């Protein structure tokens, strides 16, 4: 990115990952937990997504990390005390310029003070001001598990949740209520103050490959990794949607609000999707590479031999066909992967699938030279109606971002269910 004269070098990384937090100002409030060491990289992750970050520290936090470390991490002077600039009002008064107060890590001591309106550190002063002004506040607890389980601590947390404060984590491991991972914190912050274009929408996504058993050990599957589906789920969640993903990867989104349903075979995935669609979803994004053929699996391992092996296949149920018939009001986005065909033929086949399956949108790509199992792809989006095709090339996170723009337009345009 172009460098600005006198700009802190840390800010040279601004928006290098995305612009999901572009134009947002985050105050990162750090208290005296050993987990404070994690905030250096956390601040930089926000900057990589376009945010301006300012840090405020309690005195106890300064025993864990030097304020200079957070100055480096944010590119801004660190607030270690309230001065004549009335920093808490500058950022969180009624006319304050901050979008979010993120207290990470938050100790049991700080939680108790905030819940009681006690105001004796820069962090608690910022919290009192932000809460009083109705500004967004998120808290990331970190402490020993026994402290976290203290009735008063639990009561304080529930009390603050009742004020509309969102808590992220903690993750209970090794007898410690550990601070949530940075990826989880960043995702929840993006959902809180980023694009909110899909609030109130329910989105169902299928992802990755299915696997058809041959015997208790062997399976038939394909090269689909689920990376595109995962990125779509993350992007929809960032934008405020209620998201469910059906796949055979287990616990990909641990700690987040994304609901995961495990389905291994094509049959299981079809049943899971049809069951979920009964819960009033707005859209199905069918990005999984679902098996076209299956077989009757042997109950015992098939012995290896020198004479080869013959298997008898039958076709699987067609998920999109059944979903369209059962739920005609639901928007459906399909995916069409081909290999070894020219672009014109790829688009011709995708258009036929779009029309024959009653889809609202289809994503086409030719995978013989990449795309399946890789981190990037080259796709074309085709629409029902007269809208021009869109071609996108780049990382799968970038593709998911553009796709979700198109899906947002699909869900909010006239004719929505």
XYZ file of C-alpha atoms in Angstrom:
417
model
C 0.000 0.000 0.000
C 1.213 3.601 -0.581
C 3.080 4.999 2.400
C 1.953 8.272 3.981
C 4.649 10.678 5.237
C 5.153 10.372 9.008
C 2.891 7.314 9.133
C 3.866 4.712 11.714
C 5.442 1.698 9.920
C 2.954 -0.656 11.584
C 0.208 0.907 9.483
C 1.875 -0.270 6.287
C 0.054 -3.589 6.875
C -3.361 -1.894 6.878
C -6.015 -3.740 4.852
C -3.530 -6.322 3.575
C -5.941 -9.182 4.421
C -9.315 -7.544 3.803
C -11.334 -4.370 4.265
C -13.924 -5.949 6.554
C -13.158 -3.349 9.264
C -12.265 -0.428 6.998
C -13.211 2.907 8.546
C -13.759 1.378 12.002
C -12.008 2.523 15.175
C -11.419 -0.107 17.841
C -10.193 0.622 21.364
C -8.370 -2.447 22.675
C -8.484 -2.391 26.493
C -5.889 -4.628 28.152
C -5.944 -5.782 31.792
C -3.498 -7.664 34.000
C -3.763 -11.228 32.723
C -0.815 -13.130 31.294
C -2.970 -13.456 28.183
C -2.133 -9.791 27.548
C 0.842 -11.041 25.536
C -1.646 -12.163 22.870
C -2.885 -8.634 22.237
C 0.147 -7.565 20.191
C -0.780 -9.807 17.291
C -4.505 -9.295 17.894
C -4.155 -5.545 17.330
C -2.263 -6.155 14.112
C -4.936 -8.556 12.833
C -7.511 -5.789 13.184
C -5.227 -3.408 11.274
C -4.748 -6.012 8.522
C -8.513 -5.813 8.043
C -8.572 -2.031 7.795
C -9.298 -0.902 11.368
C -7.702 1.919 13.321
C -6.684 0.537 16.720
C -5.969 2.420 19.945
C -4.895 0.704 23.166
C -5.737 1.521 26.772
C -4.031 -0.367 29.616
C -4.532 -0.842 33.318
C -1.515 -0.513 35.592
C -1.588 -4.277 36.154
C -1.428 -4.874 32.397
C 1.822 -2.908 32.371
C 3.344 -5.556 34.615
C 2.751 -8.100 31.822
C 3.623 -6.127 28.681
C 5.312 -2.788 28.198
C 3.105 -0.047 26.706
C 5.729 0.370 23.986
C 4.751 -3.057 22.667
C 1.173 -1.934 22.122
C 2.383 1.368 20.665
C 4.297 -0.687 18.118
C 1.320 -2.992 17.531
C -1.241 -0.226 16.978
C 0.841 2.623 15.594
C -0.773 4.923 18.180
C 0.216 6.229 21.602
C -1.035 3.978 24.392
C -3.393 5.357 27.035
C -2.160 4.401 30.495
C -3.988 7.113 32.420
C -6.787 9.614 31.963
C -5.427 13.116 31.286
C -6.809 16.521 30.446
C -7.656 15.145 27.016
C -10.446 13.121 28.728
C -9.606 10.198 26.495
C -12.591 8.115 27.629
C -14.947 10.856 26.430
C -12.945 11.454 23.246
C -13.515 7.842 22.227
C -16.794 6.866 23.906
C -18.737 9.969 24.841
C -21.939 10.682 22.925
C -19.838 12.220 20.150
C -16.950 9.767 20.605
C -15.086 8.512 17.564
C -14.698 4.830 18.470
C -16.915 2.060 17.121
C -16.077 -0.621 19.681
C -14.512 -1.118 23.102
C -12.906 -4.569 23.179
C -11.645 -5.604 26.616
C -9.152 -8.393 25.956
C -8.091 -10.006 28.155
C -10.532 -9.237 30.969
C -9.663 -10.461 34.473
C -12.194 -11.466 37.142
C -11.249 -8.286 38.995
C -12.077 -6.082 36.007
C -15.345 -7.930 35.343
C -16.439 -7.314 38.934
C -15.585 -3.617 38.744
C -17.427 -3.071 35.465
C -20.497 -4.938 36.731
C -20.525 -2.762 39.863
C -19.820 0.529 38.091
C -16.428 0.904 39.792
C -14.123 3.217 37.926
C -10.545 3.073 39.220
C -8.425 2.138 36.177
C -8.268 3.588 32.676
C -9.922 0.391 31.395
C -12.884 0.577 33.789
C -13.274 4.303 33.104
C -13.500 3.568 29.384
C -16.008 0.781 30.113
C -18.231 2.982 32.275
C -18.290 5.682 29.593
C -18.948 3.309 26.699
C -21.724 1.453 28.514
C -23.305 4.682 29.689
C -23.288 6.066 26.139
C -24.736 2.857 24.688
C -21.643 2.139 22.577
C -20.734 -1.455 21.590
C -18.643 -3.295 24.194
C -17.193 -6.799 23.841
C -15.353 -8.661 26.599
C -12.879 -11.543 26.301
C -12.394 -13.163 29.729
C -9.180 -14.910 30.793
C -8.489 -16.340 34.263
C -8.136 -19.624 36.143
C -11.138 -21.905 35.742
C -11.955 -21.842 39.458
C -12.133 -18.054 39.345
C -14.349 -18.135 36.279
C -16.701 -20.590 38.008
C -17.070 -18.403 41.118
C -20.807 -17.611 41.531
C -20.149 -13.881 41.698
C -18.091 -13.922 38.490
C -20.776 -15.900 36.669
C -23.421 -13.550 38.055
C -21.444 -10.521 36.862
C -21.127 -11.975 33.373
C -24.857 -12.667 33.131
C -25.572 -9.178 34.466
C -23.418 -7.569 31.773
C -24.897 -9.768 29.055
C -28.234 -8.343 30.135
C -26.837 -4.893 29.345
C -26.167 -6.018 25.776
C -22.453 -6.696 26.232
C -21.179 -9.605 24.134
C -18.669 -12.059 25.585
C -16.179 -14.019 23.466
C -15.012 -17.249 25.074
C -13.359 -18.252 27.261
C -11.924 -21.598 26.163
C -11.597 -23.975 29.136
C -8.319 -25.934 28.913
C -5.767 -27.202 31.444
C -7.758 -25.783 34.354
C -7.639 -22.298 32.842
C -10.402 -20.219 31.292
C -8.125 -19.228 28.410
C -8.643 -16.213 26.211
C -10.379 -17.088 22.957
C -8.164 -17.506 19.904
C -7.373 -14.422 17.859
C -9.207 -15.786 14.818
C -12.366 -16.213 16.874
C -12.057 -12.742 18.410
C -11.506 -11.109 15.023
C -14.482 -12.947 13.515
C -16.815 -11.882 16.323
C -15.627 -8.266 16.079
C -16.220 -8.310 12.312
C -19.748 -9.573 12.967
C -20.351 -6.908 15.643
C -19.200 -3.787 13.788
C -18.558 -4.838 10.180
C -21.047 -5.160 7.336
C -24.457 -6.046 8.752
C -26.126 -6.644 5.400
C -27.392 -10.149 6.214
C -28.854 -9.590 9.677
C -32.022 -11.618 10.097
C -31.174 -13.980 7.214
C -30.806 -17.737 7.606
C -28.240 -19.299 5.299
C -27.620 -23.015 4.763
C -24.370 -24.105 3.096
C -23.136 -27.493 1.942
C -19.381 -27.841 1.683
C -16.537 -30.130 0.707
C -16.761 -33.696 -0.504
C -18.947 -36.616 0.460
C -17.575 -40.141 0.972
C -19.303 -43.369 -0.059
C -18.210 -46.453 1.899
C -16.964 -49.526 0.054
C -16.344 -51.455 3.252
C -15.607 -50.460 6.886
C -12.173 -49.154 5.845
C -12.330 -47.975 2.235
C -14.309 -45.060 0.791
C -14.897 -43.388 -2.573
C -14.586 -39.607 -2.502
C -13.281 -36.645 -4.504
C -10.715 -33.859 -4.241
C -13.018 -31.121 -2.898
C -11.510 -29.581 0.251
C -14.419 -27.499 1.499
C -12.332 -24.312 1.543
C -14.825 -22.367 -0.547
C -17.761 -23.482 1.589
C -15.880 -22.614 4.763
C -15.047 -19.137 3.469
C -18.666 -18.592 2.448
C -19.841 -19.598 5.926
C -17.372 -17.203 7.551
C -18.346 -14.330 5.255
C -22.068 -14.841 5.816
C -21.492 -14.959 9.573
C -19.414 -11.758 9.451
C -22.349 -10.025 7.807
C -24.741 -10.980 10.581
C -26.506 -14.025 9.146
C -27.544 -17.125 11.049
C -25.353 -19.746 9.354
C -25.474 -23.534 9.218
C -22.935 -25.585 7.278
C -23.373 -29.264 6.377
C -20.110 -31.111 5.694
C -17.975 -34.077 6.687
C -15.250 -31.959 8.270
C -15.656 -31.974 12.039
C -15.439 -28.896 14.275
C -14.049 -26.448 11.755
C -15.665 -23.450 13.439
C -15.176 -24.299 17.112
C -16.079 -21.374 19.365
C -17.983 -19.414 16.721
C -21.722 -19.063 16.271
C -21.679 -21.065 13.036
C -23.753 -24.231 13.372
C -22.106 -27.370 11.963
C -23.873 -30.553 10.900
C -21.811 -33.640 10.097
C -22.835 -35.588 6.993
C -20.526 -38.106 5.352
C -22.443 -39.660 2.474
C -24.549 -38.094 -0.271
C -27.629 -39.652 1.326
C -26.814 -38.179 4.731
C -26.133 -34.756 3.258
C -29.378 -34.735 1.292
C -31.404 -35.788 4.332
C -29.673 -33.218 6.543
C -30.295 -30.374 4.095
C -33.959 -31.241 3.550
C -34.448 -31.449 7.302
C -32.805 -28.071 7.872
C -34.723 -26.331 5.104
C -37.910 -27.076 7.046
C -36.630 -24.493 9.581
C -37.368 -21.525 7.312
C -34.038 -20.737 5.659
C -33.750 -17.900 3.162
C -31.160 -19.530 0.921
C -29.315 -22.778 0.229
C -25.755 -22.445 -1.094
C -24.917 -25.897 -2.449
C -21.135 -25.724 -2.806
C -20.417 -29.346 -1.826
C -19.103 -31.804 -4.403
C -21.730 -34.462 -3.736
C -21.134 -37.976 -5.058
C -23.116 -38.872 -8.182
C -22.738 -42.597 -7.529
C -22.845 -44.875 -4.524
C -22.885 -48.620 -3.828
C -23.920 -51.192 -1.274
C -21.008 -51.336 1.128
C -19.618 -54.620 2.388
C -20.065 -55.100 6.129
C -16.589 -56.642 6.321
C -13.292 -55.503 4.849
C -12.958 -56.738 1.294
C -9.870 -58.921 1.075
C -7.153 -57.828 -1.303
C -6.293 -60.215 -4.125
C -4.624 -60.567 -7.475
C -7.781 -60.781 -9.576
C -8.893 -57.172 -9.173
C -12.208 -55.951 -7.826
C -15.479 -55.147 -9.526
C -18.003 -52.798 -7.921
C -21.568 -52.111 -8.940
C -22.727 -48.482 -8.648
C -26.100 -46.773 -8.597
C -26.922 -43.077 -8.872
C -27.460 -40.971 -5.772
C -30.393 -38.712 -5.047
C -30.104 -35.182 -6.428
C -30.058 -32.788 -3.494
C -30.854 -29.618 -5.442
C -33.737 -31.250 -7.329
C -35.340 -32.466 -4.110
C -34.721 -29.157 -2.327
C -36.306 -27.183 -5.168
C -39.359 -29.445 -5.276
C -39.874 -29.446 -1.501
C -39.115 -25.756 -0.897
C -39.918 -23.708 -4.023
C -39.708 -20.435 -2.083
C -36.074 -20.894 -1.000
C -33.328 -19.219 -3.032
C -30.752 -21.748 -4.248
C -27.185 -21.153 -5.415
C -25.525 -24.096 -7.160
C -21.949 -24.896 -8.193
C -20.854 -26.491 -11.461
C -17.357 -27.957 -11.743
C -16.053 -29.337 -15.032
C -12.649 -30.608 -16.150
C -10.973 -30.508 -19.545
C -13.552 -28.302 -21.283
C -13.253 -24.919 -22.961
C -14.819 -21.842 -21.362
C -17.731 -21.696 -23.792
C -18.648 -25.300 -23.085
C -18.281 -24.782 -19.328
C -20.672 -21.832 -19.392
C -23.094 -23.689 -21.673
C -23.294 -26.620 -19.260
C -23.605 -24.309 -16.251
C -26.447 -22.410 -17.935
C -28.269 -25.676 -18.646
C -27.953 -26.717 -14.997
C -29.083 -23.263 -13.862
C -32.256 -23.488 -15.936
C -33.033 -27.199 -15.560
C -32.613 -27.143 -11.763
C -34.487 -23.899 -11.160
C -31.494 -22.200 -9.561
C -31.266 -18.495 -8.813
C -27.502 -18.407 -9.368
C -24.745 -20.840 -10.309
C -20.978 -20.715 -9.878
C -18.996 -22.388 -12.672
C -15.330 -23.328 -12.716
C -12.969 -25.542 -14.682
C -10.900 -27.561 -12.202
C -8.412 -29.517 -14.303
C -5.724 -26.853 -13.738
C -6.642 -25.852 -10.171
C -9.445 -24.735 -7.909
C -10.303 -28.040 -6.248
C -8.330 -28.378 -3.016
C -6.342 -25.181 -3.643
C -6.444 -21.826 -1.841
C -7.436 -19.869 -4.960
C -9.800 -20.293 -7.876
C -11.137 -18.786 -11.092
C -14.923 -18.772 -11.290
C -17.819 -17.357 -13.293
C -21.172 -16.465 -11.727
C -24.257 -16.960 -13.896
C -27.732 -15.755 -12.953
C -31.310 -16.552 -13.786
C -32.700 -13.644 -15.787
C -30.738 -11.179 -17.896
C -27.946 -10.136 -15.531
C -24.461 -10.322 -17.058
C -22.038 -12.992 -15.899
C -19.303 -12.031 -13.432
C -15.790 -13.529 -13.576
C -13.690 -13.615 -10.379
C -10.126 -14.806 -9.879
C -8.205 -14.838 -6.623
C -8.112 -16.353 -3.168
C -11.164 -18.260 -2.007
C -11.695 -15.707 0.767
C -11.793 -12.968 -1.890
C -14.176 -15.019 -4.014
C -16.423 -15.629 -0.989
C -16.531 -11.897 -0.315
C -17.675 -11.085 -3.875
C -20.085 -14.017 -3.934
C -21.654 -12.863 -0.674
C -22.135 -9.385 -2.169
C -24.105 -11.020 -4.984
C -26.032 -13.246 -2.588
C -26.901 -10.227 -0.431
C -28.310 -8.504 -3.517
C -30.241 -11.667 -4.389
C -31.795 -11.821 -0.915
C -32.653 -8.130 -0.679
C -33.890 -7.485 -4.223
C -37.509 -7.386 -5.293
C -39.088 -10.778 -5.563
C -37.466 -12.019 -2.354
C -39.565 -14.640 -0.631
